[in-house]
Amino acid sequence: KIPKTHATVGLSNWIATHKDYRTLFVNRRLPDDGWSDIEIQHLLYTLSTLDTNNKATTNNSNNDMRWCGVGEREGRVYSSLVLSRHYGLSHGM
């Protein structure tokens, strides 16, 4: 069981980080105070989950499957190392 104090601190940090992301998109400009590397990486990974290449679906037999587009702009990444290096984004990499 996670101690309540740890959960409270974690949740507070999570909410603060997401407020920063919301501010970025609402104001459409970079913040005056820079973000840490971890905050930037988290945003990039979060944005990569919006990419259809990274969309997970489930079929009727409850086995996880990956949705895979076939358009000319669909990215394919074989290596998990490369996927990690590009934060889950493959278009134009």
Coordinates of C-alpha atoms in Angstrom, one line a residue:
K1 CA 0.0 0.0 0.0
I2 CA 1.3 3.5 -0.9
P3 CA 1.4 5.8 2.1
K4 CA -1.1 8.7 1.9
T5 CA 1.7 11.3 2.2
H6 CA 3.5 9.8 -0.9
A7 CA 0.3 9.6 -2.9
T8 CA -0.6 13.2 -2.0
V9 CA 2.9 14.5 -3.1
G10 CA 2.8 12.5 -6.3
L11 CA -0.7 13.6 -7.2
S12 CA 0.2 17.3 -6.5
N13 CA 3.2 17.0 -8.8
W14 CA 1.1 15.3 -11.5
I15 CA -1.5 18.1 -11.4
A16 CA 1.1 20.8 -11.5
T17 CA 2.8 19.3 -14.5
H18 CA -0.5 19.0 -16.4
K19 CA -1.3 22.6 -15.6
D20 CA 2.0 23.6 -17.3
Y21 CA 1.0 21.6 -20.4
R22 CA -2.4 23.2 -20.5
T23 CA -0.9 26.6 -20.2
L24 CA 1.4 25.8 -23.1
F25 CA -1.4 24.9 -25.4
V26 CA -3.8 27.7 -24.3
N27 CA -1.3 30.4 -24.6
R28 CA 0.5 28.8 -27.6
R29 CA 3.9 29.9 -26.3
L30 CA 6.8 28.6 -24.4
P31 CA 6.8 29.3 -20.6
D32 CA 9.0 32.0 -19.2
D33 CA 10.6 29.5 -16.9
G34 CA 12.1 26.5 -18.6
W35 CA 11.0 23.0 -17.9
S36 CA 13.2 20.2 -16.6
D37 CA 14.3 17.5 -19.0
I38 CA 11.9 15.0 -17.4
E39 CA 8.9 17.4 -18.0
I40 CA 9.9 17.8 -21.7
Q41 CA 10.3 14.1 -22.1
H42 CA 7.0 13.4 -20.5
L43 CA 5.3 15.9 -22.8
L44 CA 6.9 14.3 -25.9
Y45 CA 5.9 10.8 -24.8
T46 CA 2.3 12.0 -24.0
L47 CA 2.1 13.6 -27.5
S48 CA 3.4 10.4 -29.1
T49 CA 0.4 8.5 -27.6
L50 CA -1.8 10.6 -29.8
D51 CA -0.1 9.3 -32.9
T52 CA -2.1 6.5 -34.6
N53 CA 1.1 4.5 -34.9
N54 CA 1.0 4.1 -31.1
K55 CA -2.7 3.4 -30.7
A56 CA -3.3 0.1 -28.9
T57 CA -6.6 -1.7 -29.6
T58 CA -8.1 -4.8 -28.2
N59 CA -9.8 -7.5 -30.3
N60 CA -12.7 -9.6 -29.3
S61 CA -10.6 -12.4 -27.7
N62 CA -9.1 -9.9 -25.3
N63 CA -5.6 -10.1 -26.8
D64 CA -3.8 -6.7 -27.1
M65 CA -3.2 -5.7 -30.7
R66 CA -1.5 -2.7 -32.3
W67 CA -3.4 -0.6 -34.8
C68 CA -1.4 -0.3 -37.9
G69 CA -2.1 2.2 -40.7
V70 CA -0.9 1.6 -44.2
G71 CA -0.6 5.1 -45.6
E72 CA 2.7 6.4 -47.0
R73 CA 3.2 8.6 -44.0
E74 CA 2.8 5.9 -41.4
G75 CA 6.0 5.4 -39.5
R76 CA 7.5 2.0 -38.7
V77 CA 9.9 1.5 -35.9
Y78 CA 11.4 -2.0 -35.4
S79 CA 13.9 -1.2 -32.6
S80 CA 12.6 -0.3 -29.2
L81 CA 15.9 1.6 -28.7
V82 CA 15.1 3.8 -31.7
L83 CA 11.5 4.2 -30.5
S84 CA 12.7 5.4 -27.1
R85 CA 15.3 7.7 -28.7
H86 CA 12.6 9.5 -30.7
Y87 CA 10.0 9.5 -27.8
G88 CA 7.6 7.2 -29.6
L89 CA 7.3 9.5 -32.6
S90 CA 8.3 8.1 -36.0
H91 CA 7.0 10.6 -38.6
G92 CA 9.9 12.6 -40.1
M93 CA 12.5 11.0 -37.9

